[in-house]
Coordinates of C-alpha atoms in Angstrom, one line a residue:
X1425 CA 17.0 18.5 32.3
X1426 CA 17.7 16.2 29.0
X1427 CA 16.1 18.0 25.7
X1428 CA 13.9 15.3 24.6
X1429 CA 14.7 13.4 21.7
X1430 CA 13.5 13.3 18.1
X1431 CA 12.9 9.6 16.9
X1432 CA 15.0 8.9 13.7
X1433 CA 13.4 9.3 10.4
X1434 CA 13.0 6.5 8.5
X1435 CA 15.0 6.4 5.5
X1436 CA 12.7 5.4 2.2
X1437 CA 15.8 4.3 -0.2
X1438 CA 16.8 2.0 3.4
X1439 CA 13.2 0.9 4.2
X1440 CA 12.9 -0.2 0.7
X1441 CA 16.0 -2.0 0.1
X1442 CA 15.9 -3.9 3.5
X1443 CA 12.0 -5.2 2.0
X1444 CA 13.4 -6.2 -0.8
X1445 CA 16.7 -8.1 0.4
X1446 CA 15.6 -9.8 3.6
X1447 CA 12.7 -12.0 1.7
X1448 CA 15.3 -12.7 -0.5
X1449 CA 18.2 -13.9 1.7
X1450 CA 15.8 -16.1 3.7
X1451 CA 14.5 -17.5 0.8
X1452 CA 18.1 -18.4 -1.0
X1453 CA 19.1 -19.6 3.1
X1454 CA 16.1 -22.0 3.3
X1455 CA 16.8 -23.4 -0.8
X1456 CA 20.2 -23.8 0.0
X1457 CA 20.3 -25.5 3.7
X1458 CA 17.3 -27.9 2.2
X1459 CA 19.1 -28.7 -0.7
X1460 CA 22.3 -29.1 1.1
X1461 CA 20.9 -31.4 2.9
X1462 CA 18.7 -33.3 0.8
X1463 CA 21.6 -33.5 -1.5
X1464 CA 23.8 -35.0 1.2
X1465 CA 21.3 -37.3 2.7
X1466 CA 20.9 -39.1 -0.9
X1467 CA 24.3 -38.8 -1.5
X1468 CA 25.0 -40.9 1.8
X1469 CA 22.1 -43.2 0.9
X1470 CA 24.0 -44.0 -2.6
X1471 CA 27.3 -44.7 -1.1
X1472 CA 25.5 -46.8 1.7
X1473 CA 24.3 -48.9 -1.0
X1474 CA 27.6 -49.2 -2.6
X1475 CA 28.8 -50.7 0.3
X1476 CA 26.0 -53.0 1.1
X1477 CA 26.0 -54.4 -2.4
X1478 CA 29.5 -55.4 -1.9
X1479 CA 28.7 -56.9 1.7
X1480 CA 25.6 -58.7 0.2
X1481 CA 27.9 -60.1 -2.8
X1482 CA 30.2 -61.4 0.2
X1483 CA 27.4 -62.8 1.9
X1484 CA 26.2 -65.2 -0.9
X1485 CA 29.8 -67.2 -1.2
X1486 CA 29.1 -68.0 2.5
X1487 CA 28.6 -72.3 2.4
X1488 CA 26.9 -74.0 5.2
X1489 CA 29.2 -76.4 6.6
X1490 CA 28.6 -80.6 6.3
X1491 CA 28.0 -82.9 9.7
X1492 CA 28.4 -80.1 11.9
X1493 CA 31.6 -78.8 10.1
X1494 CA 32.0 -75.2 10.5
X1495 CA 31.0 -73.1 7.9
X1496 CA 33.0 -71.5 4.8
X1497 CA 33.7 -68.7 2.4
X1498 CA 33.7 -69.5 -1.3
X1499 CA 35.8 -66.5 -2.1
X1500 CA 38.8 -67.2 -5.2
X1501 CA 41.7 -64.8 -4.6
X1502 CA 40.7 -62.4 -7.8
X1503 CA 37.2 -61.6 -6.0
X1504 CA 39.2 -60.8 -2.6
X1505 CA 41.4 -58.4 -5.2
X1506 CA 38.5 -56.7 -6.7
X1507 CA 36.5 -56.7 -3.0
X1508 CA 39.5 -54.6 -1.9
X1509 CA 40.6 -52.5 -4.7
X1510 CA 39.3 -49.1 -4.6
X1511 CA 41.6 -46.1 -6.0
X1512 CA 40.8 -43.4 -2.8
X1513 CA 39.3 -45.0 0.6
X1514 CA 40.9 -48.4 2.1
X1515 CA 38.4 -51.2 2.0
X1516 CA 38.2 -54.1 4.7
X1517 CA 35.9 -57.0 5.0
X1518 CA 35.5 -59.7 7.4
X1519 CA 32.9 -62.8 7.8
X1520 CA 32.0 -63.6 11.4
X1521 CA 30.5 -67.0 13.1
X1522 CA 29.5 -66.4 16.2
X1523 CA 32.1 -63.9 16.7
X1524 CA 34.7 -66.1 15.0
X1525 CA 36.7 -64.5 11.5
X1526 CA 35.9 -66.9 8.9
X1527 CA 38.0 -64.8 6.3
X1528 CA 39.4 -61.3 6.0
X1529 CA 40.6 -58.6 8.9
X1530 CA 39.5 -58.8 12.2
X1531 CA 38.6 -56.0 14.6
X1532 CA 36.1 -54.4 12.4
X1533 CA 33.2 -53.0 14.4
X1534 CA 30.0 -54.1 14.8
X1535 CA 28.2 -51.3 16.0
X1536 CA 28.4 -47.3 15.6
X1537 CA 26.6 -44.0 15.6
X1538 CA 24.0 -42.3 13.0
X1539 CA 23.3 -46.2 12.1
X1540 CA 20.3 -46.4 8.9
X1541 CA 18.4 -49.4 8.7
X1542 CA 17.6 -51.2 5.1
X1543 CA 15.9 -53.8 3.6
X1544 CA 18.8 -56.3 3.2
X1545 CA 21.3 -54.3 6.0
X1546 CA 22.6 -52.1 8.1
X1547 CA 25.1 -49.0 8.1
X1548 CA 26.9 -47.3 10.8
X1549 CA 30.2 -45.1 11.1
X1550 CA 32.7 -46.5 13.3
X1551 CA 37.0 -46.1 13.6
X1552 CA 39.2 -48.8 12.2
X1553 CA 42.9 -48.8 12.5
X1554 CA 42.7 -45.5 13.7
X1555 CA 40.8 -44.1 10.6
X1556 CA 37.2 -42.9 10.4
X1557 CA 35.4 -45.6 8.4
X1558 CA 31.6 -46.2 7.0
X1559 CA 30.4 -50.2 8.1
X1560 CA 27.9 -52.2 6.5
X1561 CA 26.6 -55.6 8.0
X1562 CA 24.6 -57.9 6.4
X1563 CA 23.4 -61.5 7.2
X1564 CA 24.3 -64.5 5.3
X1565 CA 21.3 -65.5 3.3
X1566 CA 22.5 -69.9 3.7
X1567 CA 20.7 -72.2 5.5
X1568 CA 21.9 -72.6 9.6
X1569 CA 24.2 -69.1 8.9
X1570 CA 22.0 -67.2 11.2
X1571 CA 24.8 -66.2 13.6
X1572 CA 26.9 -65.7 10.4
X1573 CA 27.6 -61.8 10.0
X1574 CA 29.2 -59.9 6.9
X1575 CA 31.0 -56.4 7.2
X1576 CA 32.1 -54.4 5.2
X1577 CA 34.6 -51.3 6.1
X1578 CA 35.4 -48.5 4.2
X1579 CA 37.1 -44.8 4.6
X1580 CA 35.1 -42.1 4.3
X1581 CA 37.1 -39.8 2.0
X1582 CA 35.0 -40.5 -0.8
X1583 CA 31.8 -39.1 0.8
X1584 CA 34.2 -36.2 1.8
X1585 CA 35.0 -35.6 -1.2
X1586 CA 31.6 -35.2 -2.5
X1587 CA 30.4 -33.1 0.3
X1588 CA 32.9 -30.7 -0.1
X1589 CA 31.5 -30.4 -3.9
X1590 CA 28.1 -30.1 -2.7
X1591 CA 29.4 -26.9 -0.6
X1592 CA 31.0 -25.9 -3.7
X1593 CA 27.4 -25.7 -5.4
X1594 CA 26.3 -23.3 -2.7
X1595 CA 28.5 -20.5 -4.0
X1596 CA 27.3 -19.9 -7.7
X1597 CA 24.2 -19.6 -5.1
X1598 CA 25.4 -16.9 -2.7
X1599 CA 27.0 -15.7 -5.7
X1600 CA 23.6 -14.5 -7.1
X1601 CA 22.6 -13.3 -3.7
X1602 CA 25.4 -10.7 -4.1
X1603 CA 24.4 -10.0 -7.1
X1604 CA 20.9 -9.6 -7.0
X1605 CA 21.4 -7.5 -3.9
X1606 CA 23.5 -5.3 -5.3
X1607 CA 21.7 -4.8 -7.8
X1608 CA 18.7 -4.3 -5.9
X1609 CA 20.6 -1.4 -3.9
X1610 CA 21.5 0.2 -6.7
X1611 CA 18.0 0.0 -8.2
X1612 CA 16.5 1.4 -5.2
X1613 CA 19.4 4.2 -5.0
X1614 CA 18.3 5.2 -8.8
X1615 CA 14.8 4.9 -7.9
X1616 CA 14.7 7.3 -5.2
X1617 CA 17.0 9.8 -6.4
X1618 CA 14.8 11.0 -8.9
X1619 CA 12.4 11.9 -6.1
X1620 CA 15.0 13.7 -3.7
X1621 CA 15.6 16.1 -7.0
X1622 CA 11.4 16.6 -7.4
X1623 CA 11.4 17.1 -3.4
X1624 CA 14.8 19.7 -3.5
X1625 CA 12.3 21.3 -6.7
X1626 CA 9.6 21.6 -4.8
X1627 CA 11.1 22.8 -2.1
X1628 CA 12.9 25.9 -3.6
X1629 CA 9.0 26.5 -5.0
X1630 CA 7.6 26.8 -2.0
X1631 CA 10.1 29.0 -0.4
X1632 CA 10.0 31.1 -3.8
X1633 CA 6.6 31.2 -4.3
X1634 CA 2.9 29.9 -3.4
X1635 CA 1.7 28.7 -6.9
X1636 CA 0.6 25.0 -7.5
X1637 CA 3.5 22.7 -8.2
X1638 CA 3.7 21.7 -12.1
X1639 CA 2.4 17.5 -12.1
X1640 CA 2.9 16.9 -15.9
X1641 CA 6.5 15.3 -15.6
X1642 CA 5.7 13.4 -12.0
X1643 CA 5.4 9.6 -11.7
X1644 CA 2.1 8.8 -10.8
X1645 CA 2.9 7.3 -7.4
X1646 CA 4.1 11.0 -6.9
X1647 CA 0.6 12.8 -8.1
X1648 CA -1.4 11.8 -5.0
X1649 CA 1.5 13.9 -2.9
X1650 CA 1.3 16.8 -5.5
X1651 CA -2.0 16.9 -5.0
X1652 CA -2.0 17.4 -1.6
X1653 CA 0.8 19.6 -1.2
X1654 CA -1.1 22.0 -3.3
X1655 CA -4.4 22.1 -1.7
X1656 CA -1.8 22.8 1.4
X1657 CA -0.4 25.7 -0.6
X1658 CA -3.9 26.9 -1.4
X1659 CA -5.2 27.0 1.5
X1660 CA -2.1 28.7 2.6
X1661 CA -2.9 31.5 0.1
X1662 CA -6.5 31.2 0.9
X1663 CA -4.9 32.2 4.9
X1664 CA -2.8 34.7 4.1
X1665 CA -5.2 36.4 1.8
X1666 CA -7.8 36.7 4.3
X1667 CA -5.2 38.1 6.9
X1668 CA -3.8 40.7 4.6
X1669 CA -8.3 41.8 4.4
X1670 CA -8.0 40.7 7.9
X1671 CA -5.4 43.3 9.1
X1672 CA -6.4 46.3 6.0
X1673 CA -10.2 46.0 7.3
X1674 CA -9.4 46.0 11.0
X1675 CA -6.6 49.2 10.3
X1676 CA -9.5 51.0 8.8
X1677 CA -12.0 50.3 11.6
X1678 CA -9.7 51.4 14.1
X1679 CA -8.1 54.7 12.1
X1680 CA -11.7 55.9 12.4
X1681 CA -12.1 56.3 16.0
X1682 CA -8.7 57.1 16.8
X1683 CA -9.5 60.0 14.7
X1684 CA -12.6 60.7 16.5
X1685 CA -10.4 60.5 19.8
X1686 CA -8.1 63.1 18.6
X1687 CA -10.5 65.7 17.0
X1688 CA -12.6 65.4 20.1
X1689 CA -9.3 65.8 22.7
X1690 CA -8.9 69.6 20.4
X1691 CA -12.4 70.5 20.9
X1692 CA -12.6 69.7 24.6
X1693 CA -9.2 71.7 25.0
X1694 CA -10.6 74.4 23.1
X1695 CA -14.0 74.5 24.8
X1696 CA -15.2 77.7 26.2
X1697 CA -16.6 76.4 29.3
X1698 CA -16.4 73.2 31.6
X1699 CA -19.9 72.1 30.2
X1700 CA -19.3 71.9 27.0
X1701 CA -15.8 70.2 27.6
X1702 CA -18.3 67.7 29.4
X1703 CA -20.1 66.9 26.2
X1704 CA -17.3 66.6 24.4
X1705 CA -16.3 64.0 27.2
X1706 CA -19.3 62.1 27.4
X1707 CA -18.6 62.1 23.1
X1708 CA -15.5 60.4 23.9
X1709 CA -16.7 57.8 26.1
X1710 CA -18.6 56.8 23.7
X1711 CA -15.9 56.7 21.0
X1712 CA -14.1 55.0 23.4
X1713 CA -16.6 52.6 24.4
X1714 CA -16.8 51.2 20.8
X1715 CA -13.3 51.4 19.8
X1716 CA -12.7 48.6 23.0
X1717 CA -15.7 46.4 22.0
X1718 CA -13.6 46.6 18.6
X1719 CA -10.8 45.2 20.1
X1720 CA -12.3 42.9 22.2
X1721 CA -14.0 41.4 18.9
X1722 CA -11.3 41.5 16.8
X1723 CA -9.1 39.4 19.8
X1724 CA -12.1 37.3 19.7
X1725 CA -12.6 36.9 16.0
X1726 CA -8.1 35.8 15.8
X1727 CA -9.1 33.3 18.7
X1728 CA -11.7 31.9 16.6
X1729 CA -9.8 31.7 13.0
X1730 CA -11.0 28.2 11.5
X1731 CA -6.7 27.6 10.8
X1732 CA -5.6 28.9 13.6
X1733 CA -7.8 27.7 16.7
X1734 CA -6.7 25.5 19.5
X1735 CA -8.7 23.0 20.7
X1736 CA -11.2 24.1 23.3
X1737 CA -12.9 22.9 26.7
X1738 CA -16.2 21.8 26.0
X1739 CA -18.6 21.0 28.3
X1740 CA -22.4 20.0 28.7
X1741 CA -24.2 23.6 28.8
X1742 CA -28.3 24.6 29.3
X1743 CA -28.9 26.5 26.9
X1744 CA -31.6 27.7 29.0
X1745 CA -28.9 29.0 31.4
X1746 CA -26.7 30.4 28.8
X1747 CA -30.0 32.5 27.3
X1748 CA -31.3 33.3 30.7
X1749 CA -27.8 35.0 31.7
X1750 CA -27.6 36.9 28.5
X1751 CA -31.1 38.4 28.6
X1752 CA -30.3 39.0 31.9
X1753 CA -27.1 41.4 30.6
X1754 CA -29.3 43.3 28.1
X1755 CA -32.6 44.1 30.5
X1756 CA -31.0 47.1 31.7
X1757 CA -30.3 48.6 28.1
X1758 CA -33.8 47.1 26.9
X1759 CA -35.3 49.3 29.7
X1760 CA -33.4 52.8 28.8
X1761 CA -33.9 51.9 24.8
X1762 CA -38.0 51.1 25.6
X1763 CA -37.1 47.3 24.2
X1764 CA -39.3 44.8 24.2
X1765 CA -37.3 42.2 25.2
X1766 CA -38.8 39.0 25.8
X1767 CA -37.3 35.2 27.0
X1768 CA -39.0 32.1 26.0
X1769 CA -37.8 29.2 28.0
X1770 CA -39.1 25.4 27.5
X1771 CA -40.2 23.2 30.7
X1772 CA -36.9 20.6 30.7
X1773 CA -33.2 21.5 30.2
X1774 CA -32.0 21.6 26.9
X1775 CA -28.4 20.1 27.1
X1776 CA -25.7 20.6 24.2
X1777 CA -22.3 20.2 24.6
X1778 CA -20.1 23.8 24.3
X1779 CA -18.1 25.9 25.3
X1780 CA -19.8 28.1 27.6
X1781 CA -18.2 31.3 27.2
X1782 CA -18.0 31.1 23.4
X1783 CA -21.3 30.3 23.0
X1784 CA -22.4 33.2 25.1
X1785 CA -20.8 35.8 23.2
X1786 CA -22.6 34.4 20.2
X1787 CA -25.9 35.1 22.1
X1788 CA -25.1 38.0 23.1
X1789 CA -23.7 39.8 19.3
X1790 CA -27.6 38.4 17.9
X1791 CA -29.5 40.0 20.9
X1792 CA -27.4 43.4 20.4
X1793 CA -27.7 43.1 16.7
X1794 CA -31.6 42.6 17.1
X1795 CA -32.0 45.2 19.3
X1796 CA -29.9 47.6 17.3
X1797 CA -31.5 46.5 14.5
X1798 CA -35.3 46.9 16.3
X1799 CA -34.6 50.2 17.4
X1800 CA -36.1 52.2 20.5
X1801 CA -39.5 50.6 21.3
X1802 CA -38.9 47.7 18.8
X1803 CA -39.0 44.3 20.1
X1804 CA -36.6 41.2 21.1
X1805 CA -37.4 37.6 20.9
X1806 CA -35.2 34.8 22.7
X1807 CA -36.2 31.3 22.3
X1808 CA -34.9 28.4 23.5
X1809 CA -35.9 25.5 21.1
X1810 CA -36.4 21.6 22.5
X1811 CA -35.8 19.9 19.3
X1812 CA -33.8 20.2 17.2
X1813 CA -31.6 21.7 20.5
X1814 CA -31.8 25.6 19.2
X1815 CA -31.4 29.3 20.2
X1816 CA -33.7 31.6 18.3
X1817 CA -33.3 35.6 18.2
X1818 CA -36.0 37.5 16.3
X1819 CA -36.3 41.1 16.0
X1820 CA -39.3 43.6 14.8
X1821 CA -36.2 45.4 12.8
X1822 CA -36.0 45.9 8.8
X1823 CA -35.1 42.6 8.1
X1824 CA -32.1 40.6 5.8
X1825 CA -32.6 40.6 2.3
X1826 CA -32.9 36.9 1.2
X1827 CA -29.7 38.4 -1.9
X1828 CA -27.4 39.7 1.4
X1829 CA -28.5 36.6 3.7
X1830 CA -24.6 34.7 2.6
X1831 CA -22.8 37.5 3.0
X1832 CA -23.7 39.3 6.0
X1833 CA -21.4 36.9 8.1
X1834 CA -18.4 37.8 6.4
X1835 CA -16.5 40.4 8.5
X1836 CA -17.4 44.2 8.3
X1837 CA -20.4 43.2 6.8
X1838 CA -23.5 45.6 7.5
X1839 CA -26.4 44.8 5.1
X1840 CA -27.5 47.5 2.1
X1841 CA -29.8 49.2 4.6
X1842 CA -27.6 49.4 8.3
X1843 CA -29.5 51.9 10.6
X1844 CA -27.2 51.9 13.9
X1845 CA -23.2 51.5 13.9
X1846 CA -21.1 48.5 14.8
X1847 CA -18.2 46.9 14.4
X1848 CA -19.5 44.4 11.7
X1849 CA -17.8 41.6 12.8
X1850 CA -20.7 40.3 15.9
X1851 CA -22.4 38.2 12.5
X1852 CA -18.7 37.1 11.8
X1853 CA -18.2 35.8 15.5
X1854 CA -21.7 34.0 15.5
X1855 CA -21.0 31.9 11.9
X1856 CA -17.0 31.1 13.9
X1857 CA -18.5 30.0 17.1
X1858 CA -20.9 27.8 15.3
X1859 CA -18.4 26.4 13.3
X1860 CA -16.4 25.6 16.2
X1861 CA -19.6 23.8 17.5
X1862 CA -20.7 22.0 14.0
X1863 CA -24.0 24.0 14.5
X1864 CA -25.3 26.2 12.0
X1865 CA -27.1 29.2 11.6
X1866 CA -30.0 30.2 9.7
X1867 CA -31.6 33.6 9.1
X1868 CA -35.4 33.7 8.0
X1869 CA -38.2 36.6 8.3
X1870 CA -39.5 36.1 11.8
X1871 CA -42.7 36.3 13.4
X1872 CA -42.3 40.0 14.6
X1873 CA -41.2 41.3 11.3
X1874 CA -37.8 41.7 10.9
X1875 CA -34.9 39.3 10.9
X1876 CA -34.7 35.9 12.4
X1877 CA -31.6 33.9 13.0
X1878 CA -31.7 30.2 14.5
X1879 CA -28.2 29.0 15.9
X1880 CA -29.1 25.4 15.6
X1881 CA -27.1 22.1 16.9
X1882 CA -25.8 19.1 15.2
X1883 CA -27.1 17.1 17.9
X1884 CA -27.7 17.3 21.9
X1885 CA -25.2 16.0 24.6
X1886 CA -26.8 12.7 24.9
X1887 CA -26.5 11.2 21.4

């Protein structure tokens, strides 16, 4: 079976310089191909118009011929000189009629490729005397010269030339693209190390102690982090805190009944008779009996820590079926206790959306708490409530002071007036389950006296 693999972390000194150059190099790629080519294009066009100036100067010694004589060049031999002369590329020219060389070299094409059109001529490249060469063609501008064409050839080592030092303006430009990326990198590199020494800081904090991290010498793109890392750390204390009470509180709650279990395992070995070994027994059960209830609430209470819960299986619940089965649990011990325990249920369902057997147990630690708290012939109210979707549990008990009604859900917490034993952590269970449920709980002086508390919904399952 292949161990599944982690995803690379991106790298924020990487991430960074990689934002930073790639805008950059497309930008200096698009200046530089557009002004290598607009800068060749009008280069061309310049040296087109060289040569068509020269072609056009040719054109105008053409002289129409007299009585159907053929016509001539007017060209002296110091203008063919000059026509000619050029200290790099080779020059050539020729006058045509009707196909027939009036003056100069013959053989010159009159037709090539990448041909440009202009007012007063054309120009095409072509290969003359086995040499690459630029041609311009013109008309000549006398009267009956219409089949009279002028060319012009010329070698192309000129515009070589100059394209070559157009490439040679590219590199001052990749040059600075070097340059600016180094220096980018290194900015970057500089940048970020500061915050891998904070981060290597903070780190041997943490694993030295809990206490905020100092802000005073952080950038301020860095406080928002700080920030939250110590909230983190303080609710880590706040966690460890209440586990240290957590585990002291629930040690002392158990080292009581384990010493009621061993003092009452000496007298039933040392009792005089098999009945009142029995009593001792029966003693025990009951010591026994709490100390697992205990347990079971303190397993309960862990399940339901606000940091360290799970996610949990909710479903849409009655809550007249989830009050109906709990009475249902109690009627026996209302019955021995002489408890008047009573169910109100509503005509329609009254739909929520929980988890069934959390909720329950919720239920269940108010009706035991009422009924403890009512006492033998007291009495027990249940209520389911329509709207806002509610479960009510009243008792004809002592009632809650309205100065101990905030702090009777922490754990262990009894009241300043407790007249019946428990584990004090039922009211502690109730205010985590409703948490767990966004609900909340209330506790106001109820209609048969004593204490009322309301475990009341956000909202119901259909909203």
């Amino acid at each position: 079976m292949n161990a599944r693999q982690v995803p690379a972390r991106p790298i924020l000194y990487r991430q960074l310089t990689l934002r930073l150059m790639i805008p950059l190099v497309l930008i200096v790629a698009v200046v530089g191909a557009f002004g290598l080519y607009s800068t060749g294009s009008e280069t061309a066009t310049v040296f087109d118009r060289w040569l068509l100036d020269a072609a056009v100067s040719l054109a105008d010694q053409v002289r129409t011929g007299n009585g159907g004589e053929a016509n001539t060049v007017d060209l002296p031999e110091a203008a063919r000189t000059m026509l000619a002369y050029d200290e790099i590329d080779h020059t050539w020219f020729s006058v045509l009629d009707r196909g027939r060389v009036l003056i100069g070299s013959s053989g010159i094409p009159t037709t090539g490729t990448n041909a440009v059109a202009y007012s007063d001529g054309r120009a095409f490249d072509a290969v003359y005397g086995g040499a690459q060469v630029r041609v311009a063609a013109v008309g000549a501008p006398c009267a009956g010269c219409d089949h009279v064409v002028v060319l012009v050839a010329e070698t192309v080592l000129k515009r070589q030339r100059s394209n070559r030092v157009v490439e040679w303006l590219l590199f001052p430009l990749g040059l600075m693209l070097v340059v600016t990326c180094t220096a980018i990198y290194i900015a970057v590199r500089s940048t970020v190390r500061p915050l891998e020494a904070i981060a290597e800081r903070w780190s041997r904090q943490a694993h030295a102690s809990l206490q905020p991290i100092p802000q005073d010498d952080l950038p301020d793109e860095l406080t928002p982090f700080a920030t939250a890392l110590n909230d983190l750390l303080s609710r880590i204390r706040e966690i460890l805190v209440r586990e240290r009470m957590f585990a002291a509180a629930a040690a002392h709650q158990l080292r009581t009944p384990l010493t009621a279990l061993r003092l009452g395992m000496d007298r039933a070995r040392h009792s005089p008779d098999l009945a009142s070994a029995r009593a001792v027994l029966d003693e025990l059960k009951q010591v026994t009996d709490h100390t697992g209830r205990l347990v079971q609430q303190l397993m309960l209470l862990g399940r339901l820590d606000p940091e360290g819960r799970g996610d949990i299986d909710r479903t849409a619940v009655d809550l007249r079926d989830i009050a109906r089965d709990v009475c249902g649990l109690f009627a026996e011990v209302a019955l021995e206790q002489h408890v008047d325990l009573e169910l109100q249920l509503p005509p329609t369902p009254v739909t929520v959306v929980a988890q069934t057997e959390l909720l329950a147990e919720a239920l269940a630690n108010l009706i035991d708490n009422a009924m403890k708290s009512a006492g033998r012939k007291g009495q027990v109210l249940v209520a389911v409530i329509e709207s806002p979707a509610s479960l009510r549990v009243c008792d004809s008990g002592p009632g809650i002071k309205p100065s101990e009604r905030k702090v009777i859900f922490e754990r262990y917490a009894r009241g300043s007036r407790p007249r019946w034993e428990g584990t004090g952590l039922g009211l502690a269970i109730v205010h985590n389950v409703a948490t767990l449920h966004g609900a909340n709980v209330a506790i106001t002086d109820g209609e048969l006296g004593g204490a009322c508390f309301t475990f009341e919904f956000a909202r119901p399952a259909n909203s």
